[in-house]
Coordinates of C-alpha atoms in Angstrom, one line a residue:
M56 CA -27.6 -18.7 -8.1
R57 CA -29.8 -15.6 -8.3
I58 CA -27.0 -13.2 -9.1
D59 CA -23.3 -13.5 -9.3
L60 CA -22.3 -10.6 -7.0
F61 CA -18.7 -11.0 -8.0
A62 CA -19.5 -10.3 -11.6
T63 CA -21.0 -6.9 -10.8
Q64 CA -18.9 -3.7 -10.4
T65 CA -20.5 -3.1 -6.9
G66 CA -20.2 -6.7 -5.8
S67 CA -16.6 -6.9 -7.0
K68 CA -15.7 -3.7 -5.0
L69 CA -17.3 -5.1 -1.9
A70 CA -15.6 -8.4 -2.3
K71 CA -12.2 -6.6 -2.4
R72 CA -13.1 -4.8 0.8
F73 CA -14.2 -8.1 2.4
A74 CA -11.0 -9.8 1.3
G75 CA -8.9 -6.9 2.7
L76 CA -10.7 -7.1 6.0
N77 CA -10.1 -10.9 6.0
T78 CA -6.4 -10.2 5.4
V79 CA -6.4 -7.9 8.5
L80 CA -8.0 -10.7 10.5
H81 CA -5.4 -13.1 9.4
Q82 CA -2.7 -10.7 10.3
S83 CA -4.1 -10.3 13.8
P84 CA -2.8 -12.3 16.7
L85 CA -6.0 -14.4 16.7
P86 CA -5.0 -18.0 16.0
K87 CA -5.8 -19.1 12.4
T88 CA -7.4 -22.2 13.7
V89 CA -9.9 -20.1 15.7
I90 CA -10.6 -18.0 12.7
E91 CA -11.6 -21.0 10.6
L92 CA -13.5 -22.8 13.5
V93 CA -15.6 -19.6 14.2
S94 CA -16.2 -19.0 10.5
L95 CA -17.3 -22.6 10.1
R96 CA -19.6 -22.6 13.1
A97 CA -21.3 -19.3 12.1
S98 CA -21.8 -20.6 8.6
Q99 CA -23.4 -23.8 10.0
L100 CA -25.8 -21.8 12.0
N101 CA -26.7 -19.6 9.1
G102 CA -27.0 -22.5 6.6
C103 CA -24.5 -21.0 4.2
G104 CA -23.3 -23.9 2.0
F105 CA -20.9 -21.6 0.1
C106 CA -19.0 -20.5 3.2
L107 CA -19.1 -24.0 4.7
D108 CA -17.4 -25.3 1.6
M109 CA -14.9 -22.5 1.5
H110 CA -13.9 -22.6 5.2
V111 CA -13.6 -26.4 5.4
K112 CA -11.4 -26.5 2.3
E113 CA -9.3 -23.5 3.5
A114 CA -8.9 -25.0 7.0
I115 CA -7.8 -28.4 5.6
A116 CA -5.3 -26.7 3.2
A117 CA -3.9 -24.8 6.2
G118 CA -3.3 -28.2 8.0
E119 CA -6.4 -28.5 10.2
D120 CA -7.5 -32.0 11.1
P121 CA -10.6 -32.9 9.1
M122 CA -12.0 -34.8 12.0
R123 CA -12.1 -31.7 14.1
L124 CA -14.0 -29.9 11.4
H125 CA -16.5 -32.7 11.3
L126 CA -17.1 -32.2 15.0
V127 CA -17.6 -28.4 15.0
A128 CA -21.4 -28.7 15.0
G129 CA -21.4 -30.7 18.2
W130 CA -18.3 -29.1 19.8
R131 CA -19.8 -29.2 23.3
E132 CA -20.0 -33.0 23.1
T133 CA -16.4 -33.6 22.0
T134 CA -12.9 -33.6 23.6
V135 CA -11.0 -32.3 20.6
F136 CA -11.3 -28.5 21.1
T137 CA -9.2 -26.5 23.6
E138 CA -10.8 -24.4 26.3
A139 CA -9.9 -21.3 24.2
E140 CA -11.5 -22.8 21.1
Q141 CA -14.6 -23.7 23.1
A142 CA -14.9 -20.2 24.4
A143 CA -14.6 -18.8 20.9
L144 CA -17.2 -21.2 19.6
A145 CA -19.7 -20.3 22.3
F146 CA -19.1 -16.6 21.6
A147 CA -19.6 -17.2 17.9
E148 CA -22.9 -19.0 18.5
E149 CA -24.3 -16.3 20.7
G150 CA -23.1 -13.5 18.4
T151 CA -24.5 -15.3 15.3
R152 CA -27.9 -16.0 16.9
G153 CA -28.3 -12.2 17.2
V154 CA -29.0 -12.3 20.9
S155 CA -26.9 -10.5 23.5
V156 CA -23.8 -12.3 24.4
S157 CA -24.1 -13.4 28.0
D158 CA -21.8 -12.1 30.7
D159 CA -20.7 -15.7 31.4
T160 CA -19.7 -16.3 27.8
W161 CA -18.0 -12.9 27.6
E162 CA -16.0 -13.6 30.8
N163 CA -15.0 -17.0 29.7
L164 CA -13.8 -15.6 26.3
R165 CA -11.7 -13.0 28.1
K166 CA -9.9 -15.6 30.1
H167 CA -8.5 -16.9 26.9
F168 CA -8.2 -13.9 24.5
D169 CA -6.5 -10.5 25.0
D170 CA -7.9 -7.2 23.7
E171 CA -6.4 -7.6 20.2
E172 CA -7.7 -11.1 19.8
T173 CA -11.1 -10.2 21.2
A174 CA -11.4 -7.3 18.8
A175 CA -10.6 -9.6 16.0
L176 CA -13.2 -12.1 17.1
V177 CA -15.9 -9.5 17.4
C178 CA -15.1 -8.2 13.8
L179 CA -14.8 -11.8 12.5
I180 CA -18.3 -12.7 13.8
G181 CA -19.7 -9.6 12.2
L182 CA -18.0 -10.2 8.9
I183 CA -18.8 -13.9 8.6
N184 CA -22.4 -13.3 9.4
A185 CA -22.6 -10.6 6.7
A186 CA -20.9 -12.9 4.1
N187 CA -23.3 -15.8 5.1
R188 CA -26.3 -13.6 4.6
M189 CA -25.2 -12.4 1.2
A190 CA -24.5 -15.9 0.0
V191 CA -27.8 -17.3 1.4
I192 CA -29.8 -14.4 -0.2
T193 CA -28.2 -15.0 -3.6
H194 CA -28.4 -18.8 -3.3
Q195 CA -24.6 -19.3 -3.7
K196 CA -24.2 -23.0 -3.4
G197 CA -21.3 -24.9 -1.8
G198 CA -19.3 -27.7 -3.5
S199 CA -17.2 -26.1 -6.1
Y200 CA -15.0 -23.7 -4.1
Q201 CA -11.3 -24.0 -4.9
V202 CA -8.7 -23.2 -2.2
G203 CA -7.4 -19.7 -2.6
A204 CA -10.2 -18.6 -4.9
M205 CA -10.9 -15.4 -2.9
A206 CA -7.2 -14.4 -3.0
H207 CA -7.5 -12.5 -6.3
F208 CA -9.8 -10.1 -4.6
E209 CA -7.1 -9.1 -2.1
S210 CA -5.0 -7.2 -4.6

């Protein structure tokens, strides 16, 4: 790793803010499964090993089926995701790729998610992309994440 952001005063303060924002997202009406699937898909697209490791382990600890997690990268070619999850994954992909989200994708998303859930999804995509970029820039590697490790930043 190039630098341990969490070991710096500035990085630690930012991690606390990120953890607080993550808490807000988990308190939103957005289903926890959708939060982890969207986080996982954005992390795949951004090549962020640290976040992939974290979100897979956190999702499994929360009761998610590991087989579904294995299929996120090819979600369009599976039968294991609900229509709402598919809409969220399409939205996450377009939002992560940095291009405008198409009207079709937006309209499909809105069929499944109300204003509160949609607001949470927009914020989630922005936050996971920021976290991915910081981890990729600093060369944080995946593989050693322990479930709940980010929780100490929430206090």
